[in-house]
Tab-separated table of N, CA and C in Angstrom:
chain	number	residue	atom	x	y	z
J	1	ALA	N	-17.128	-14.656	5.258
J	1	ALA	CA	-15.831	-15.297	5.212
J	1	ALA	C	-15.041	-14.834	3.982
J	2	VAL	N	-15.731	-14.598	2.857
J	2	VAL	CA	-15.053	-14.158	1.636
J	2	VAL	C	-14.432	-12.781	1.853
J	3	VAL	N	-15.154	-11.875	2.520
J	3	VAL	CA	-14.636	-10.532	2.775
J	3	VAL	C	-13.391	-10.619	3.652
J	4	ARG	N	-13.429	-11.467	4.658
J	4	ARG	CA	-12.275	-11.617	5.556
J	4	ARG	C	-11.047	-12.114	4.784
J	5	VAL	N	-11.233	-13.112	3.917
J	5	VAL	CA	-10.119	-13.632	3.116
J	5	VAL	C	-9.567	-12.535	2.219
J	6	ALA	N	-10.458	-11.779	1.581
J	6	ALA	CA	-10.020	-10.700	0.692
J	6	ALA	C	-9.212	-9.669	1.472
J	7	ARG	N	-9.669	-9.289	2.655
J	7	ARG	CA	-8.952	-8.297	3.461
J	7	ARG	C	-7.573	-8.819	3.848
J	8	GLU	N	-7.489	-10.096	4.225
J	8	GLU	CA	-6.188	-10.672	4.572
J	8	GLU	C	-5.261	-10.671	3.361
J	9	GLU	N	-5.797	-10.992	2.187
J	9	GLU	CA	-4.981	-10.989	0.976
J	9	GLU	C	-4.525	-9.574	0.635
J	10	GLU	N	-5.406	-8.596	0.838
J	10	GLU	CA	-5.050	-7.211	0.572
J	10	GLU	C	-3.950	-6.742	1.528
J	11	LEU	N	-4.066	-7.094	2.793
J	11	LEU	CA	-3.025	-6.739	3.759
J	11	LEU	C	-1.706	-7.416	3.402
J	12	GLN	N	-1.792	-8.666	2.960
J	12	GLN	CA	-0.587	-9.383	2.549
J	12	GLN	C	0.071	-8.677	1.364
J	13	PHE	N	-0.736	-8.221	0.409
J	13	PHE	CA	-0.183	-7.499	-0.736
J	13	PHE	C	0.519	-6.219	-0.278
J	14	LEU	N	-0.106	-5.484	0.617
J	14	LEU	CA	0.497	-4.241	1.095
J	14	LEU	C	1.832	-4.499	1.792
J	15	ALA	N	1.991	-5.677	2.371
J	15	ALA	CA	3.227	-6.016	3.074
J	15	ALA	C	4.265	-6.673	2.167
J	16	THR	N	3.892	-7.002	0.932
J	16	THR	CA	4.809	-7.692	0.021
J	16	THR	C	5.767	-6.700	-0.642
J	17	PRO	N	7.066	-6.930	-0.513
J	17	PRO	CA	8.019	-6.033	-1.179
J	17	PRO	C	8.035	-6.275	-2.692
J	18	GLU	N	8.413	-5.251	-3.449
J	18	GLU	CA	8.479	-5.358	-4.914
J	18	GLU	C	9.360	-6.513	-5.361
J	19	SER	N	10.376	-6.824	-4.581
J	19	SER	CA	11.307	-7.888	-4.961
J	19	SER	C	10.628	-9.254	-5.034
J	20	GLU	N	9.451	-9.380	-4.447
J	20	GLU	CA	8.732	-10.651	-4.468
J	20	GLU	C	7.640	-10.706	-5.535
J	21	TYR	N	7.533	-9.660	-6.352
J	21	TYR	CA	6.563	-9.683	-7.438
J	21	TYR	C	7.043	-10.674	-8.497
J	22	PRO	N	6.132	-11.269	-9.247
J	22	PRO	CA	6.551	-12.209	-10.296
J	22	PRO	C	7.263	-11.492	-11.447
J	23	ASP	N	7.969	-12.271	-12.228
J	23	ASP	CA	8.693	-11.755	-13.381
J	23	ASP	C	7.690	-11.312	-14.443
J	24	ALA	N	7.697	-10.037	-14.770
J	24	ALA	CA	6.731	-9.487	-15.733
J	24	ALA	C	6.885	-10.080	-17.121
J	25	SER	N	8.069	-10.546	-17.464
J	25	SER	CA	8.278	-11.114	-18.802
J	25	SER	C	7.549	-12.449	-18.976
J	26	GLU	N	7.086	-13.033	-17.879
J	26	GLU	CA	6.360	-14.301	-17.939
J	26	GLU	C	4.844	-14.104	-17.951
J	27	MET	N	4.393	-12.885	-18.203
J	27	MET	CA	2.967	-12.580	-18.205
J	27	MET	C	2.543	-12.084	-19.579
J	28	PRO	N	2.215	-13.004	-20.484
J	28	PRO	CA	1.891	-12.598	-21.853
J	28	PRO	C	0.721	-11.619	-21.933
J	29	GLU	N	-0.229	-11.726	-21.023
J	29	GLU	CA	-1.391	-10.831	-21.077
J	29	GLU	C	-1.038	-9.392	-20.719
J	30	LEU	N	0.129	-9.173	-20.109
J	30	LEU	CA	0.556	-7.814	-19.772
J	30	LEU	C	1.682	-7.296	-20.656
J	31	LEU	N	2.249	-8.153	-21.492
J	31	LEU	CA	3.370	-7.739	-22.341
J	31	LEU	C	2.994	-6.587	-23.266
J	32	GLU	N	1.770	-6.587	-23.751
J	32	GLU	CA	1.331	-5.550	-24.700
J	32	GLU	C	0.957	-4.238	-24.023
J	33	VAL	N	0.870	-4.226	-22.692
J	33	VAL	CA	0.480	-3.012	-21.967
J	33	VAL	C	1.736	-2.164	-21.771
J	34	SER	N	1.953	-1.258	-22.708
J	34	SER	CA	3.211	-0.502	-22.750
J	34	SER	C	3.307	0.589	-21.681
J	35	PHE	N	2.190	1.030	-21.135
J	35	PHE	CA	2.239	2.143	-20.184
J	35	PHE	C	2.511	1.699	-18.745
J	36	LEU	N	2.644	0.384	-18.517
J	36	LEU	CA	2.988	-0.115	-17.192
J	36	LEU	C	4.478	-0.458	-17.143
J	37	SER	N	5.116	-0.105	-16.044
J	37	SER	CA	6.523	-0.466	-15.859
J	37	SER	C	6.615	-1.947	-15.495
J	38	TYR	N	7.809	-2.443	-15.474
J	38	TYR	CA	8.075	-3.836	-15.109
J	38	TYR	C	7.496	-4.144	-13.724
J	39	HIS	N	7.765	-3.268	-12.747
J	39	HIS	CA	7.275	-3.491	-11.383
J	39	HIS	C	5.762	-3.339	-11.288
J	40	GLN	N	5.203	-2.408	-12.029
J	40	GLN	CA	3.744	-2.261	-12.036
J	40	GLN	C	3.083	-3.523	-12.575
J	41	LYS	N	3.661	-4.099	-13.614
J	41	LYS	CA	3.108	-5.340	-14.175
J	41	LYS	C	3.148	-6.469	-13.147
J	42	GLY	N	4.257	-6.573	-12.427
J	42	GLY	CA	4.362	-7.601	-11.387
J	42	GLY	C	3.341	-7.386	-10.285
J	43	ALA	N	3.150	-6.137	-9.876
J	43	ALA	CA	2.176	-5.817	-8.829
J	43	ALA	C	0.757	-6.113	-9.297
J	44	VAL	N	0.451	-5.764	-10.530
J	44	VAL	CA	-0.881	-6.039	-11.085
J	44	VAL	C	-1.120	-7.552	-11.134
J	45	ALA	N	-0.094	-8.312	-11.494
J	45	ALA	CA	-0.232	-9.771	-11.542
J	45	ALA	C	-0.526	-10.337	-10.150
J	46	VAL	N	0.143	-9.813	-9.129
J	46	VAL	CA	-0.118	-10.264	-7.762
J	46	VAL	C	-1.535	-9.886	-7.353
J	47	LEU	N	-1.910	-8.639	-7.598
J	47	LEU	CA	-3.259	-8.190	-7.223
J	47	LEU	C	-4.349	-8.968	-7.947
J	48	ASN	N	-4.113	-9.318	-9.189
J	48	ASN	CA	-5.105	-10.061	-9.973
J	48	ASN	C	-5.483	-11.386	-9.290
J	49	ASN	N	-4.564	-11.926	-8.490
J	49	ASN	CA	-4.830	-13.174	-7.771
J	49	ASN	C	-5.562	-12.976	-6.453
J	50	VAL	N	-5.729	-11.731	-6.035
J	50	VAL	CA	-6.498	-11.420	-4.837
J	50	VAL	C	-7.972	-11.436	-5.235
J	51	LEU	N	-8.780	-12.103	-4.452
J	51	LEU	CA	-10.186	-12.326	-4.778
J	51	LEU	C	-10.911	-11.062	-5.259
J	52	SER	N	-10.765	-9.967	-4.549
J	52	SER	CA	-11.495	-8.748	-4.911
J	52	SER	C	-10.960	-8.063	-6.168
J	53	PHE	N	-9.792	-8.486	-6.654
J	53	PHE	CA	-9.179	-7.876	-7.842
J	53	PHE	C	-9.206	-8.794	-9.059
J	54	SER	N	-9.970	-9.857	-9.003
J	54	SER	CA	-10.043	-10.802	-10.117
J	54	SER	C	-10.482	-10.068	-11.391
J	55	GLY	N	-9.731	-10.225	-12.458
J	55	GLY	CA	-10.031	-9.543	-13.719
J	55	GLY	C	-9.276	-8.240	-13.910
J	56	LEU	N	-8.419	-7.902	-12.969
J	56	LEU	CA	-7.679	-6.641	-13.063
J	56	LEU	C	-6.787	-6.603	-14.301
J	57	ILE	N	-6.086	-7.700	-14.578
J	57	ILE	CA	-5.192	-7.737	-15.743
J	57	ILE	C	-5.965	-7.439	-17.021
J	58	ALA	N	-7.131	-8.051	-17.162
J	58	ALA	CA	-7.939	-7.849	-18.372
J	58	ALA	C	-8.335	-6.388	-18.551
J	59	SER	N	-8.540	-5.661	-17.464
J	59	SER	CA	-8.962	-4.260	-17.588
J	59	SER	C	-7.847	-3.374	-18.144
J	60	PHE	N	-6.601	-3.797	-18.009
J	60	PHE	CA	-5.497	-3.017	-18.585
J	60	PHE	C	-5.378	-3.270	-20.089
J	61	SER	N	-5.875	-4.395	-20.544
J	61	SER	CA	-5.846	-4.717	-21.976
J	61	SER	C	-7.076	-4.200	-22.696
J	62	ASN	N	-8.133	-3.887	-21.947
J	62	ASN	CA	-9.380	-3.389	-22.510
J	62	ASN	C	-9.177	-1.942	-22.958
J	63	THR	N	-9.285	-1.685	-24.259
J	63	THR	CA	-8.999	-0.348	-24.777
J	63	THR	C	-9.935	0.720	-24.226
J	64	GLU	N	-11.157	0.340	-23.850
J	64	GLU	CA	-12.093	1.322	-23.290
J	64	GLU	C	-11.645	1.789	-21.906
J	65	VAL	N	-11.007	0.921	-21.163
J	65	VAL	CA	-10.614	1.240	-19.790
J	65	VAL	C	-9.131	1.612	-19.677
J	66	SER	N	-8.298	1.110	-20.587
J	66	SER	CA	-6.848	1.321	-20.454
J	66	SER	C	-6.462	2.799	-20.480
J	67	ASP	N	-7.155	3.619	-21.275
J	67	ASP	CA	-6.853	5.056	-21.285
J	67	ASP	C	-7.131	5.681	-19.918
J	68	ASN	N	-8.166	5.194	-19.249
J	68	ASN	CA	-8.474	5.687	-17.907
J	68	ASN	C	-7.397	5.267	-16.905
J	69	TRP	N	-6.851	4.042	-17.084
J	69	TRP	CA	-5.755	3.607	-16.219
J	69	TRP	C	-4.522	4.478	-16.466
J	70	LYS	N	-4.257	4.806	-17.738
J	70	LYS	CA	-3.119	5.677	-18.062
J	70	LYS	C	-3.264	7.014	-17.332
J	71	TYR	N	-4.471	7.570	-17.390
J	71	TYR	CA	-4.731	8.845	-16.725
J	71	TYR	C	-4.531	8.703	-15.214
J	72	TYR	N	-5.069	7.635	-14.636
J	72	TYR	CA	-4.963	7.405	-13.188
J	72	TYR	C	-3.497	7.352	-12.762
J	73	ILE	N	-2.686	6.645	-13.521
J	73	ILE	CA	-1.267	6.500	-13.194
J	73	ILE	C	-0.535	7.833	-13.339
J	74	ALA	N	-0.894	8.623	-14.342
J	74	ALA	CA	-0.188	9.874	-14.640
J	74	ALA	C	-0.599	11.036	-13.743
J	75	THR	N	-1.728	10.928	-13.088
J	75	THR	CA	-2.216	12.051	-12.292
J	75	THR	C	-1.315	12.306	-11.089
J	76	ALA	N	-1.292	13.553	-10.646
J	76	ALA	CA	-0.408	13.945	-9.546
J	76	ALA	C	-0.796	13.300	-8.216
J	77	ALA	N	-2.078	13.098	-7.995
J	77	ALA	CA	-2.557	12.538	-6.719
J	77	ALA	C	-3.598	11.460	-7.001
J	78	PRO	N	-3.169	10.273	-7.433
J	78	PRO	CA	-4.134	9.229	-7.793
J	78	PRO	C	-5.036	8.804	-6.637
J	79	GLU	N	-4.572	8.984	-5.411
J	79	GLU	CA	-5.383	8.589	-4.257
J	79	GLU	C	-6.681	9.382	-4.138
J	80	THR	N	-6.772	10.510	-4.840
J	80	THR	CA	-7.992	11.321	-4.794
J	80	THR	C	-8.874	11.112	-6.028
J	81	GLU	N	-8.409	10.325	-6.971
J	81	GLU	CA	-9.128	10.101	-8.233
J	81	GLU	C	-10.074	8.903	-8.140
J	82	ARG	N	-11.074	8.910	-9.020
J	82	ARG	CA	-11.956	7.741	-9.152
J	82	ARG	C	-11.173	6.642	-9.858
J	83	LEU	N	-11.455	5.410	-9.479
J	83	LEU	CA	-10.806	4.287	-10.150
J	83	LEU	C	-11.455	4.071	-11.512
J	84	PRO	N	-10.696	3.633	-12.488
J	84	PRO	CA	-11.227	3.438	-13.847
J	84	PRO	C	-12.291	2.338	-13.930
J	85	GLY	N	-13.202	2.544	-14.885
J	85	GLY	CA	-14.214	1.530	-15.192
J	85	GLY	C	-15.043	1.123	-13.995
J	86	HIS	N	-15.367	-0.156	-13.936
J	86	HIS	CA	-16.212	-0.671	-12.857
J	86	HIS	C	-15.465	-0.810	-11.532
J	87	TRP	N	-14.155	-0.563	-11.524
J	87	TRP	CA	-13.359	-0.746	-10.313
J	87	TRP	C	-13.748	0.239	-9.220
J	88	GLU	N	-14.251	1.384	-9.594
J	88	GLU	CA	-14.700	2.365	-8.593
J	88	GLU	C	-15.786	1.762	-7.707
J	89	HIS	N	-16.653	0.949	-8.295
J	89	HIS	CA	-17.751	0.351	-7.528
J	89	HIS	C	-17.382	-1.018	-6.963
J	90	MET	N	-16.474	-1.716	-7.626
J	90	MET	CA	-16.068	-3.049	-7.181
J	90	MET	C	-15.195	-3.006	-5.931
J	91	LEU	N	-14.331	-2.017	-5.851
J	91	LEU	CA	-13.368	-1.948	-4.755
J	91	LEU	C	-13.818	-0.919	-3.731
J	92	GLU	N	-14.626	-1.349	-2.813
J	92	GLU	CA	-15.127	-0.445	-1.784
J	92	GLU	C	-14.194	-0.453	-0.583
J	93	GLY	N	-14.033	0.680	0.019
J	93	GLY	CA	-13.217	0.778	1.215
J	93	GLY	C	-11.812	1.260	0.921
J	94	ALA	N	-11.109	1.556	1.986
J	94	ALA	CA	-9.781	2.143	1.878
J	94	ALA	C	-8.708	1.131	1.506
J	95	LEU	N	-8.810	-0.081	2.022
J	95	LEU	CA	-7.757	-1.072	1.814
J	95	LEU	C	-7.525	-1.411	0.342
J	96	PRO	N	-8.578	-1.707	-0.430
J	96	PRO	CA	-8.341	-1.984	-1.851
J	96	PRO	C	-7.753	-0.792	-2.599
J	97	ARG	N	-8.160	0.408	-2.246
J	97	ARG	CA	-7.629	1.607	-2.902
J	97	ARG	C	-6.137	1.769	-2.588
J	98	LEU	N	-5.750	1.472	-1.353
J	98	LEU	CA	-4.333	1.522	-1.004
J	98	LEU	C	-3.552	0.494	-1.815
J	99	CYS	N	-4.150	-0.659	-2.051
J	99	CYS	CA	-3.493	-1.691	-2.869
J	99	CYS	C	-3.260	-1.195	-4.290
J	100	VAL	N	-4.261	-0.535	-4.857
J	100	VAL	CA	-4.127	-0.007	-6.219
J	100	VAL	C	-3.013	1.036	-6.269
J	101	VAL	N	-2.992	1.914	-5.299
J	101	VAL	CA	-1.944	2.942	-5.264
J	101	VAL	C	-0.577	2.289	-5.121
J	102	LYS	N	-0.451	1.284	-4.248
J	102	LYS	CA	0.840	0.620	-4.082
J	102	LYS	C	1.281	-0.044	-5.383
J	103	ALA	N	0.342	-0.652	-6.094
J	103	ALA	CA	0.678	-1.353	-7.332
J	103	ALA	C	1.085	-0.400	-8.446
J	104	LEU	N	0.358	0.692	-8.589
J	104	LEU	CA	0.546	1.566	-9.748
J	104	LEU	C	1.355	2.826	-9.464
J	105	ARG	N	1.315	3.308	-8.245
J	105	ARG	CA	2.044	4.518	-7.872
J	105	ARG	C	2.603	4.383	-6.456
J	106	PRO	N	3.549	3.471	-6.254
J	106	PRO	CA	4.068	3.245	-4.898
J	106	PRO	C	4.664	4.503	-4.261
J	107	ASP	N	5.060	5.465	-5.094
J	107	ASP	CA	5.577	6.724	-4.574
J	107	ASP	C	4.505	7.530	-3.845
J	108	ARG	N	3.232	7.195	-4.052
J	108	ARG	CA	2.119	7.922	-3.450
J	108	ARG	C	1.453	7.157	-2.309
J	109	LEU	N	2.026	6.023	-1.900
J	109	LEU	CA	1.383	5.184	-0.882
J	109	LEU	C	1.248	5.909	0.454
J	110	LEU	N	2.272	6.575	0.903
J	110	LEU	CA	2.178	7.305	2.167
J	110	LEU	C	1.124	8.403	2.079
J	111	ASP	N	1.111	9.130	0.961
J	111	ASP	CA	0.098	10.176	0.773
J	111	ASP	C	-1.307	9.575	0.760
J	112	ALA	N	-1.443	8.395	0.153
J	112	ALA	CA	-2.740	7.717	0.114
J	112	ALA	C	-3.179	7.312	1.517
J	113	ALA	N	-2.256	6.819	2.317
J	113	ALA	CA	-2.587	6.428	3.691
J	113	ALA	C	-3.012	7.656	4.504
J	114	ILE	N	-2.305	8.758	4.323
J	114	ILE	CA	-2.671	10.002	5.017
J	114	ILE	C	-4.043	10.476	4.557
J	115	HIS	N	-4.308	10.350	3.261
J	115	HIS	CA	-5.617	10.724	2.718
J	115	HIS	C	-6.726	9.881	3.353
J	116	VAL	N	-6.489	8.592	3.501
J	116	VAL	CA	-7.474	7.687	4.124
J	116	VAL	C	-7.737	8.108	5.569
J	117	ILE	N	-6.675	8.389	6.297
J	117	ILE	CA	-6.829	8.814	7.694
J	117	ILE	C	-7.617	10.115	7.760
J	118	HIS	N	-7.274	11.047	6.891
J	118	HIS	CA	-7.976	12.332	6.883
J	118	HIS	C	-9.452	12.153	6.539
J	119	ARG	N	-9.728	11.345	5.510
J	119	ARG	CA	-11.109	11.139	5.067
J	119	ARG	C	-11.928	10.374	6.105
J	120	ASN	N	-11.351	9.335	6.702
J	120	ASN	CA	-12.117	8.485	7.614
J	120	ASN	C	-12.144	8.980	9.050
J	121	LEU	N	-11.089	9.664	9.483
J	121	LEU	CA	-11.022	10.126	10.863
J	121	LEU	C	-11.146	11.639	10.988
J	122	GLY	N	-11.117	12.319	9.851
J	122	GLY	CA	-11.240	13.767	9.872
J	122	GLY	C	-10.002	14.466	10.422
J	123	MET	N	-8.859	13.790	10.373
J	123	MET	CA	-7.631	14.369	10.909
J	123	MET	C	-6.720	14.822	9.781
J	124	LYS	N	-6.106	15.977	9.967
J	124	LYS	CA	-5.103	16.449	9.028
J	124	LYS	C	-3.791	15.746	9.349
J	125	PRO	N	-2.874	15.664	8.374
J	125	PRO	CA	-1.613	14.943	8.608
J	125	PRO	C	-0.864	15.375	9.871
J	126	ASP	N	-0.862	16.669	10.167
J	126	ASP	CA	-0.131	17.118	11.352
J	126	ASP	C	-0.903	16.877	12.648
J	127	GLU	N	-2.162	16.413	12.544
J	127	GLU	CA	-2.969	16.098	13.723
J	127	GLU	C	-2.939	14.615	14.080
J	128	ILE	N	-2.334	13.800	13.206
J	128	ILE	CA	-2.280	12.361	13.453
J	128	ILE	C	-1.356	12.126	14.639
J	129	PRO	N	-1.883	11.506	15.697
J	129	PRO	CA	-1.042	11.320	16.882
J	129	PRO	C	0.109	10.356	16.623
J	130	ARG	N	1.234	10.658	17.214
J	130	ARG	CA	2.390	9.765	17.114
J	130	ARG	C	2.183	8.624	18.103
J	131	PRO	N	2.504	7.424	17.693
J	131	PRO	CA	2.335	6.293	18.603
J	131	PRO	C	3.358	6.343	19.740
J	132	SER	N	2.962	5.817	20.856
J	132	SER	CA	3.852	5.722	22.006
J	132	SER	C	4.630	4.417	21.896
J	133	LEU	N	5.949	4.509	21.684
J	133	LEU	CA	6.755	3.298	21.552
J	133	LEU	C	6.709	2.427	22.802
J	134	PRO	N	6.752	2.995	24.021
J	134	PRO	CA	6.619	2.124	25.193
J	134	PRO	C	5.276	1.367	25.219
J	135	LEU	N	4.215	2.029	24.784
J	135	LEU	CA	2.906	1.369	24.739
J	135	LEU	C	2.890	0.273	23.682
J	136	ILE	N	3.513	0.534	22.531
J	136	ILE	CA	3.604	-0.489	21.487
J	136	ILE	C	4.379	-1.692	22.013
J	137	LEU	N	5.484	-1.431	22.682
J	137	LEU	CA	6.300	-2.512	23.241
J	137	LEU	C	5.513	-3.324	24.267
J	138	GLN	N	4.726	-2.640	25.052
J	138	GLN	CA	3.918	-3.308	26.082
J	138	GLN	C	2.850	-4.206	25.461
J	139	ASN	N	2.341	-3.842	24.278
J	139	ASN	CA	1.237	-4.576	23.655
J	139	ASN	C	1.674	-5.539	22.561
J	140	THR	N	2.976	-5.781	22.444
J	140	THR	CA	3.476	-6.714	21.436
J	140	THR	C	4.407	-7.716	22.101
J	141	SER	N	4.801	-8.707	21.329
J	141	SER	CA	5.771	-9.680	21.834
J	141	SER	C	6.976	-9.688	20.893
J	142	HIS	N	7.958	-10.512	21.201
J	142	HIS	CA	9.149	-10.579	20.358
J	142	HIS	C	8.859	-11.180	18.981
J	143	THR	N	7.678	-11.770	18.802
J	143	THR	CA	7.320	-12.340	17.499
J	143	THR	C	6.350	-11.462	16.720
J	144	THR	N	5.974	-10.325	17.279
J	144	THR	CA	5.035	-9.426	16.615
J	144	THR	C	5.790	-8.425	15.751
J	145	PRO	N	5.550	-8.429	14.433
J	145	PRO	CA	6.217	-7.423	13.599
J	145	PRO	C	5.631	-6.035	13.865
J	146	VAL	N	6.494	-5.053	13.921
J	146	VAL	CA	6.071	-3.667	14.121
J	146	VAL	C	6.651	-2.856	12.980
J	147	LEU	N	5.800	-2.123	12.279
J	147	LEU	CA	6.230	-1.301	11.161
J	147	LEU	C	6.253	0.155	11.603
J	148	LEU	N	7.413	0.769	11.530
J	148	LEU	CA	7.556	2.176	11.864
J	148	LEU	C	7.822	2.928	10.568
J	149	ILE	N	6.966	3.879	10.259
J	149	ILE	CA	7.080	4.625	9.011
J	149	ILE	C	7.565	6.027	9.315
J	150	SER	N	8.547	6.470	8.570
J	150	SER	CA	9.027	7.830	8.751
J	150	SER	C	8.596	8.681	7.571
J	151	ALA	N	8.279	9.911	7.878
J	151	ALA	CA	7.863	10.827	6.816
J	151	ALA	C	8.120	12.256	7.261
J	152	GLY	N	8.624	13.023	6.350
J	152	GLY	CA	8.775	14.464	6.583
J	152	GLY	C	9.533	14.822	7.847
J	153	GLY	N	10.673	14.171	8.082
J	153	GLY	CA	11.467	14.503	9.250
J	153	GLY	C	10.928	13.955	10.550
J	154	ARG	N	9.992	13.034	10.459
J	154	ARG	CA	9.388	12.479	11.664
J	154	ARG	C	9.805	11.021	11.859
J	155	GLY	N	11.069	10.719	11.630
J	155	GLY	CA	11.563	9.354	11.731
J	155	GLY	C	11.595	8.854	13.169
J	156	PRO	N	11.426	7.544	13.339
J	156	PRO	CA	11.351	6.960	14.683
J	156	PRO	C	12.705	6.587	15.289
J	157	ALA	N	13.804	6.750	14.572
J	157	ALA	CA	15.102	6.263	15.046
J	157	ALA	C	15.489	6.833	16.410
J	158	THR	N	15.314	8.118	16.616
J	158	THR	CA	15.684	8.741	17.891
J	158	THR	C	14.856	8.164	19.026
J	159	GLU	N	13.556	8.012	18.796
J	159	GLU	CA	12.685	7.465	19.839
J	159	GLU	C	13.025	6.012	20.149
J	160	VAL	N	13.376	5.241	19.131
J	160	VAL	CA	13.753	3.840	19.337
J	160	VAL	C	15.019	3.770	20.188
J	161	ARG	N	15.995	4.604	19.867
J	161	ARG	CA	17.235	4.626	20.654
J	161	ARG	C	16.981	5.058	22.100
J	162	GLU	N	16.126	6.064	22.293
J	162	GLU	CA	15.802	6.521	23.658
J	162	GLU	C	15.096	5.412	24.443
J	163	LEU	N	14.191	4.707	23.790
J	163	LEU	CA	13.498	3.604	24.450
J	163	LEU	C	14.486	2.492	24.809
J	164	ALA	N	15.370	2.160	23.888
J	164	ALA	CA	16.376	1.125	24.151
J	164	ALA	C	17.273	1.546	25.317
J	165	ARG	N	17.659	2.814	25.357
J	165	ARG	CA	18.492	3.325	26.448
J	165	ARG	C	17.756	3.206	27.784
J	166	SER	N	16.471	3.559	27.798
J	166	SER	CA	15.696	3.494	29.048
J	166	SER	C	15.509	2.057	29.530
J	167	LEU	N	15.554	1.102	28.599
J	167	LEU	CA	15.409	-0.305	28.951
J	167	LEU	C	16.765	-0.993	29.117
J	168	HIS	N	17.841	-0.228	28.974
J	168	HIS	CA	19.217	-0.728	29.107
J	168	HIS	C	19.529	-1.832	28.091
J	169	ILE	N	19.020	-1.663	26.863
J	169	ILE	CA	19.290	-2.637	25.794
J	169	ILE	C	19.844	-1.949	24.550
J	170	GLU	N	20.405	-0.759	24.719
J	170	GLU	CA	20.857	0.014	23.557
J	170	GLU	C	21.970	-0.675	22.768
J	171	LYS	N	22.764	-1.509	23.421
J	171	LYS	CA	23.843	-2.189	22.713
J	171	LYS	C	23.309	-3.157	21.648
J	172	THR	N	22.111	-3.681	21.848
J	172	THR	CA	21.541	-4.615	20.876
J	172	THR	C	21.145	-3.925	19.585
J	173	LEU	N	20.979	-2.625	19.579
J	173	LEU	CA	20.629	-1.905	18.358
J	173	LEU	C	21.783	-1.845	17.379
J	174	ASP	N	22.990	-1.897	17.875
J	174	ASP	CA	24.166	-1.789	17.025
J	174	ASP	C	24.656	-3.128	16.492
J	175	GLN	N	24.013	-4.200	16.886
J	175	GLN	CA	24.458	-5.527	16.451
J	175	GLN	C	23.842	-5.922	15.142
């Protein structure tokens, strides 16, 4: 049950926009951590409340580990790096690693997700199948959120419009 709660909290974090992070100026334990941006501090504060990330804030203040966090943040591809300190062993699986990337290097989140797919499914980015929008529509309801991610010229807007046209609901897209 604990693992299930942690996974739900991790998914919730991945879905939380930066605008909902707490005010970093209200976190005295992170004020002294100069290498984190305002948004990174807010993300770390949110993650620290997730069961599997308990103690995360303290690791940024720990001088033995903080240099490793600095390196992790500064690296070109953090999704391929080992996590600092004991976090490499504490955070098993792809979901917690995606959370760390989102918190510290949100610019690399898509690359991290592609890395996870490649590592776990053995697929290269150009081999990842595109979802069928009609099939997605068939398997969801009007209350089911659907996240469409665009990357590298592969945006879903054209397909969404074509699907709306085929269903004779294209006028609702412009409202």
